[in-house]
XYZ file of C-alpha atoms in Angstrom:
392
model
C -61.376 -25.768 39.578
C -59.126 -25.351 42.436
C -55.492 -26.622 41.058
C -56.873 -23.804 37.790
C -57.500 -21.050 40.115
C -54.181 -21.362 42.197
C -52.227 -21.585 39.303
C -53.548 -17.988 38.046
C -52.825 -16.261 41.007
C -49.320 -17.969 41.432
C -48.658 -16.114 37.792
C -50.341 -13.220 38.619
C -48.537 -12.933 41.654
C -45.314 -13.370 40.111
C -45.752 -10.993 37.830
C -46.466 -7.949 39.739
C -43.040 -9.370 42.010
C -40.820 -9.587 39.120
C -41.963 -7.605 36.211
C -43.581 -8.456 32.889
C -43.137 -12.118 32.688
C -42.881 -14.863 29.909
C -43.725 -18.180 30.070
C -41.197 -19.922 28.609
C -41.924 -23.884 29.004
C -45.512 -25.328 29.751
C -46.580 -25.275 33.787
C -47.281 -28.848 34.602
C -49.157 -29.612 37.822
C -49.262 -32.798 40.034
C -50.869 -33.368 43.609
C -50.301 -35.075 46.785
C -47.697 -32.815 47.584
C -45.337 -32.949 44.512
C -43.965 -29.860 43.471
C -45.651 -27.804 40.767
C -42.887 -26.485 38.536
C -44.024 -23.052 36.612
C -41.521 -21.612 34.540
C -41.598 -17.981 33.959
C -39.149 -15.663 32.100
C -38.662 -12.434 33.785
C -36.407 -9.521 34.949
C -34.232 -11.101 37.847
C -31.612 -13.114 36.349
C -32.508 -15.697 38.981
C -34.488 -19.135 39.813
C -37.733 -18.018 42.422
C -39.662 -20.872 44.187
C -43.191 -19.557 45.465
C -45.615 -21.654 47.870
C -48.773 -22.261 46.437
C -51.600 -23.624 47.890
C -53.670 -26.124 45.980
C -56.711 -27.944 47.851
C -54.748 -27.170 51.493
C -51.578 -28.525 50.027
C -48.080 -27.083 49.473
C -47.096 -27.012 45.840
C -43.749 -25.406 44.662
C -43.692 -23.015 41.562
C -40.249 -22.776 40.169
C -39.952 -19.271 38.333
C -36.987 -18.796 36.023
C -36.013 -15.541 35.195
C -34.991 -14.243 32.434
C -31.312 -13.501 31.611
C -30.846 -9.428 30.719
C -28.874 -9.245 28.194
C -29.586 -12.438 26.604
C -26.277 -14.879 26.034
C -26.974 -13.963 21.985
C -26.703 -10.635 22.787
C -23.588 -10.526 24.677
C -21.924 -12.588 21.809
C -22.987 -9.553 19.320
C -21.765 -6.949 21.401
C -18.849 -8.464 22.256
C -18.346 -9.227 18.024
C -19.113 -5.353 17.787
C -16.616 -4.058 20.006
C -13.995 -6.421 18.664
C -14.723 -5.513 15.352
C -14.579 -1.741 16.309
C -10.976 -2.314 18.390
C -9.810 -4.155 15.409
C -10.840 -1.495 12.997
C -9.058 1.221 15.025
C -6.013 -1.651 15.005
C -5.777 -1.938 11.254
C -6.406 2.040 10.599
C -3.360 2.521 13.296
C -1.402 -0.226 10.787
C -1.865 1.540 7.600
C -0.864 4.583 8.885
C 2.356 3.360 10.182
C 3.007 1.803 7.100
C 2.358 5.085 4.947
C 4.277 6.819 7.310
C 7.100 4.563 6.637
C 6.731 4.431 2.925
C 7.557 7.779 2.734
C 10.383 7.400 4.858
C 12.027 5.246 3.471
C 11.647 7.071 0.122
C 13.159 10.067 1.417
C 16.080 8.201 2.986
C 16.314 6.460 -1.119
C 16.632 9.484 -2.505
C 19.281 10.957 0.333
C 21.438 8.080 0.095
C 21.455 7.377 -4.074
C 21.722 11.176 -4.407
C 25.014 10.737 -2.034
C 26.082 7.454 -3.904
C 25.327 8.798 -7.422
C 27.141 12.430 -7.169
C 30.523 11.356 -6.533
C 30.202 8.555 -8.242
C 28.384 8.129 -11.642
C 27.229 4.996 -12.596
C 23.561 4.332 -12.950
C 23.878 0.972 -14.526
C 26.155 -0.471 -11.781
C 24.137 1.290 -8.679
C 20.748 -0.112 -10.220
C 21.971 -3.335 -10.351
C 23.472 -3.692 -6.729
C 19.857 -2.076 -5.785
C 18.049 -4.845 -7.944
C 20.625 -7.433 -6.343
C 19.432 -6.466 -3.045
C 16.246 -6.488 -3.495
C 16.435 -9.837 -5.105
C 18.309 -11.694 -2.064
C 15.473 -10.388 -0.035
C 12.807 -11.918 -2.068
C 15.153 -15.245 -1.741
C 15.502 -15.165 1.646
C 11.421 -14.047 2.298
C 10.803 -17.379 0.331
C 13.272 -19.664 2.284
C 11.817 -18.621 5.391
C 8.281 -19.161 4.586
C 7.529 -15.525 5.076
C 5.308 -15.269 1.811
C 4.606 -18.445 -0.688
C 6.931 -18.704 -3.083
C 4.335 -18.801 -6.459
C 4.219 -21.518 -8.936
C 4.714 -19.530 -12.349
C 4.939 -21.077 -16.043
C 7.393 -20.615 -18.820
C 4.222 -18.294 -20.834
C 4.021 -16.174 -17.568
C 7.816 -15.340 -17.407
C 7.927 -14.641 -21.042
C 4.986 -12.306 -21.048
C 6.640 -10.716 -17.634
C 10.010 -10.305 -19.061
C 9.191 -6.998 -21.599
C 7.806 -5.498 -18.249
C 10.472 -5.973 -16.093
C 13.044 -4.541 -19.061
C 10.799 -1.382 -18.615
C 11.166 -2.206 -14.878
C 14.975 -1.652 -15.067
C 15.292 0.723 -17.452
C 13.161 3.002 -15.767
C 15.380 2.583 -12.052
C 18.519 3.289 -14.693
C 16.991 6.211 -16.202
C 15.620 7.449 -12.696
C 19.514 7.211 -11.136
C 20.698 8.807 -14.042
C 18.536 11.964 -13.631
C 19.536 11.805 -10.136
C 23.037 11.874 -10.605
C 22.782 15.056 -12.508
C 20.396 16.986 -11.018
C 18.699 17.948 -7.594
C 16.117 15.527 -6.317
C 13.706 17.945 -6.069
C 13.833 19.042 -9.859
C 13.704 14.730 -10.859
C 10.505 14.443 -8.392
C 8.913 17.844 -10.085
C 9.597 16.357 -14.235
C 8.412 12.656 -12.771
C 5.089 14.447 -11.482
C 4.373 14.426 -15.392
C 3.795 10.376 -15.026
C -0.349 10.450 -15.655
C 0.733 12.641 -19.029
C 2.410 9.439 -20.087
C -0.548 7.062 -18.507
C -3.074 8.576 -20.654
C -0.972 8.932 -23.860
C -0.559 5.325 -23.637
C -3.585 3.861 -22.221
C -5.043 5.314 -25.696
C -2.347 3.865 -27.927
C -2.218 0.188 -26.255
C -5.314 -0.155 -24.924
C -7.716 2.193 -26.666
C -8.721 3.708 -23.859
C -10.437 7.297 -24.576
C -9.926 10.098 -21.730
C -12.433 12.317 -20.622
C -12.447 15.711 -21.126
C -12.071 16.396 -17.483
C -8.845 13.873 -17.313
C -7.473 15.858 -20.509
C -7.730 18.952 -18.853
C -6.342 17.965 -15.294
C -2.990 17.912 -17.706
C -2.617 21.505 -18.290
C -1.795 21.980 -14.961
C 0.934 19.226 -14.945
C 2.577 19.522 -18.276
C 2.849 23.236 -17.453
C 3.659 23.164 -13.741
C 6.784 20.936 -15.002
C 7.540 23.671 -17.767
C 8.177 26.445 -15.363
C 9.643 24.672 -12.825
C 12.454 23.785 -15.773
C 12.368 26.823 -16.893
C 14.045 28.490 -13.507
C 15.859 25.059 -11.524
C 18.805 26.419 -11.353
C 20.566 22.698 -11.469
C 18.656 22.104 -15.097
C 20.655 19.916 -16.907
C 19.400 18.490 -20.299
C 20.493 14.698 -19.725
C 18.883 14.882 -16.071
C 15.711 16.356 -17.754
C 15.535 13.539 -20.707
C 16.408 10.918 -18.387
C 13.601 11.963 -15.955
C 11.349 11.863 -18.583
C 12.541 8.724 -20.067
C 12.075 6.957 -16.598
C 7.999 8.533 -16.849
C 7.923 6.421 -20.452
C 9.421 3.182 -19.312
C 7.401 3.074 -16.130
C 3.801 3.769 -17.374
C 4.575 1.575 -19.968
C 5.409 -1.297 -17.734
C 1.937 -0.297 -16.140
C -0.087 -0.101 -19.040
C 1.834 -3.210 -20.930
C 0.976 -5.217 -17.702
C -2.868 -4.646 -18.457
C -2.795 -5.916 -22.222
C 0.254 -8.380 -21.717
C -0.756 -10.250 -18.553
C -4.491 -10.329 -19.040
C -6.197 -12.081 -15.833
C -2.724 -14.040 -15.463
C -1.998 -11.572 -12.956
C -4.726 -13.064 -10.317
C -2.575 -16.227 -10.320
C 0.271 -14.306 -8.912
C -0.204 -11.760 -5.545
C 0.745 -8.416 -5.832
C 4.254 -9.411 -3.712
C 4.843 -12.344 -5.884
C 4.317 -10.121 -9.316
C 6.572 -7.407 -7.574
C 9.337 -10.181 -6.934
C 9.784 -11.784 -9.818
C 10.014 -8.548 -11.575
C 12.538 -7.583 -8.860
C 14.839 -10.663 -9.807
C 13.552 -10.574 -13.635
C 15.004 -6.974 -13.650
C 18.230 -7.980 -11.595
C 18.842 -10.704 -14.414
C 18.598 -8.352 -17.065
C 20.638 -5.101 -15.704
C 23.829 -7.398 -15.341
C 24.679 -7.616 -19.016
C 24.046 -4.415 -19.690
C 26.107 -2.826 -16.369
C 29.112 -4.862 -17.721
C 29.018 -4.033 -21.244
C 28.610 -0.170 -19.891
C 30.588 0.147 -17.021
C 32.046 -2.943 -15.927
C 35.441 -2.362 -16.988
C 35.676 1.473 -15.066
C 33.992 0.190 -12.208
C 37.013 -1.805 -10.327
C 38.259 -1.575 -7.209
C 41.737 0.284 -8.393
C 39.244 2.460 -9.764
C 37.385 3.423 -6.817
C 40.726 3.808 -5.034
C 41.808 6.408 -7.270
C 39.130 8.674 -6.591
C 39.832 8.775 -2.797
C 36.786 8.216 -2.072
C 35.828 6.790 1.558
C 34.971 2.862 0.181
C 33.552 1.805 3.519
C 31.057 5.022 3.717
C 30.435 5.004 0.091
C 29.025 1.218 0.413
C 27.218 1.422 3.537
C 24.633 4.372 1.525
C 24.742 2.109 -1.023
C 23.732 -1.081 1.082
C 21.061 1.343 2.597
C 19.697 2.594 -0.546
C 18.924 -0.475 -1.868
C 17.312 -1.818 1.424
C 14.915 1.380 1.340
C 14.714 0.658 -2.441
C 13.090 -2.786 -1.841
C 11.472 -1.908 1.255
C 9.728 1.449 -0.222
C 8.376 -0.349 -3.513
C 7.311 -3.763 -1.338
C 5.452 -0.968 0.992
C 3.542 0.066 -2.320
C 2.393 -3.105 -3.101
C 1.147 -4.015 0.546
C -0.691 -0.531 0.890
C -2.445 -0.347 -2.563
C -4.036 -3.966 -1.407
C -5.416 -2.153 1.352
C -6.664 0.868 0.114
C -8.796 2.052 -3.228
C -6.414 2.944 -6.212
C -7.510 6.604 -5.573
C -6.511 6.731 -1.895
C -2.696 5.268 -2.834
C -2.955 8.050 -6.176
C -3.623 10.811 -3.178
C -1.133 9.132 -0.734
C 1.556 8.687 -3.462
C 0.993 12.661 -4.875
C 1.436 13.439 -0.995
C 4.258 11.327 -0.627
C 5.932 13.474 -4.081
C 5.484 16.585 -2.069
C 7.170 15.208 1.315
C 10.288 13.961 -0.635
C 10.647 17.137 -2.861
C 10.488 19.141 0.637
C 12.543 17.046 2.755
C 15.617 16.673 -0.294
C 15.424 20.689 -0.217
C 15.727 21.017 3.111
C 18.748 17.964 3.453
C 20.874 19.466 0.442
C 19.799 23.131 1.074
C 18.932 23.186 -2.719
C 18.226 26.797 -3.810
C 15.101 27.268 -5.457
C 12.934 30.371 -6.636
C 9.387 31.579 -5.768
C 8.742 30.696 -9.529
C 10.233 27.324 -9.292
C 8.253 26.550 -6.236
C 5.229 27.755 -7.987
C 5.743 25.656 -10.958
C 6.378 22.578 -8.761
C 3.113 23.120 -6.791
C 1.061 23.660 -9.931
C 2.324 20.372 -11.399
C 1.877 18.498 -8.173
C -2.056 19.963 -8.114
C -2.515 18.731 -11.303
C -1.406 15.415 -10.237
C -3.601 15.333 -7.133
C -6.616 16.619 -9.643
C -5.782 13.598 -11.982
C -5.845 11.065 -9.261
C -9.364 12.354 -8.200
C -10.891 12.450 -11.711
C -9.723 9.126 -13.030
C -11.169 6.963 -11.395
C -14.645 8.777 -10.900
C -17.228 6.889 -12.730
C -20.091 8.621 -14.637
C -23.194 8.407 -13.083
C -24.681 6.792 -16.040
C -21.968 4.281 -15.871
């Protein structure tokens, strides 16, 4: 009874001294001068020895005070801090990628225009740009910067039509850039959603909603208004940009129909890489047939052009061409399709404004209004296209 009373007094004294304590282990007692351990979890984070008396004999109780915070809490707090820092770093990285995407797009259009204006060979320029990209891709695989894909003959056969559309779309874009102002080419290319809706309905059987159909009205109207007031208007440039829209969107729509679930066997980077290499191989016979005889060193010397400057600009255009397309795939892998569509719409605005300022393109208020209306329609379309009905 005396030992029990002594233990009770020790526990009460420790509680008053060190706050609300919790007993974490059993308290064992012994007599004849043996220490009596009494483990109590308190609030000080230290071990305390308390002298107790039991029947006239000294007894020692060791109190293990609680740690605050507990190790598990420390780990959780550390993980939260790490997650917060990681999210901030990822956001900063994504922002840098988008800025680089925009800049590469701007410089591609500037250098490409500077090459195509004195040298109207869109097939050759396209082959050169695709060749540059293919070289970068082979080096990427050789240096193991990205794992090389394992692809079957059947997959190559399905990707080949997409590569043909990609190659021809690039050819017609370069043809348009060589004929009209950069800003006008990109205004026409803002009508891509119209072809997406049309081809999706024809090949995939997708019926657009009334809101999506309504968003096409300002796109078509804005492009028409800008075309009527464009000072550099040229029918070849206009229809080349339209053909580019048709081919690029055919590539996108047919990729869903032809590849189906097989694109899951290839990541976006490798799918784009194979598309680029196949496009280059398909562009070679077209280039040789259409421009191969004209595009000779003798012809270049006869033009009086600065060949070194021309080659440097062509190489820079090829680098920017491959770089901005690869960045587009990398950004799409990090954000939702809606965010990517909005960023792409903003990118087109940035390219148009930058080209107008760099080339000092004359633009009338009505032309600017038409361009703005078309781009506004593209923004609206990108928001509505990915919005699912509430009952879906």
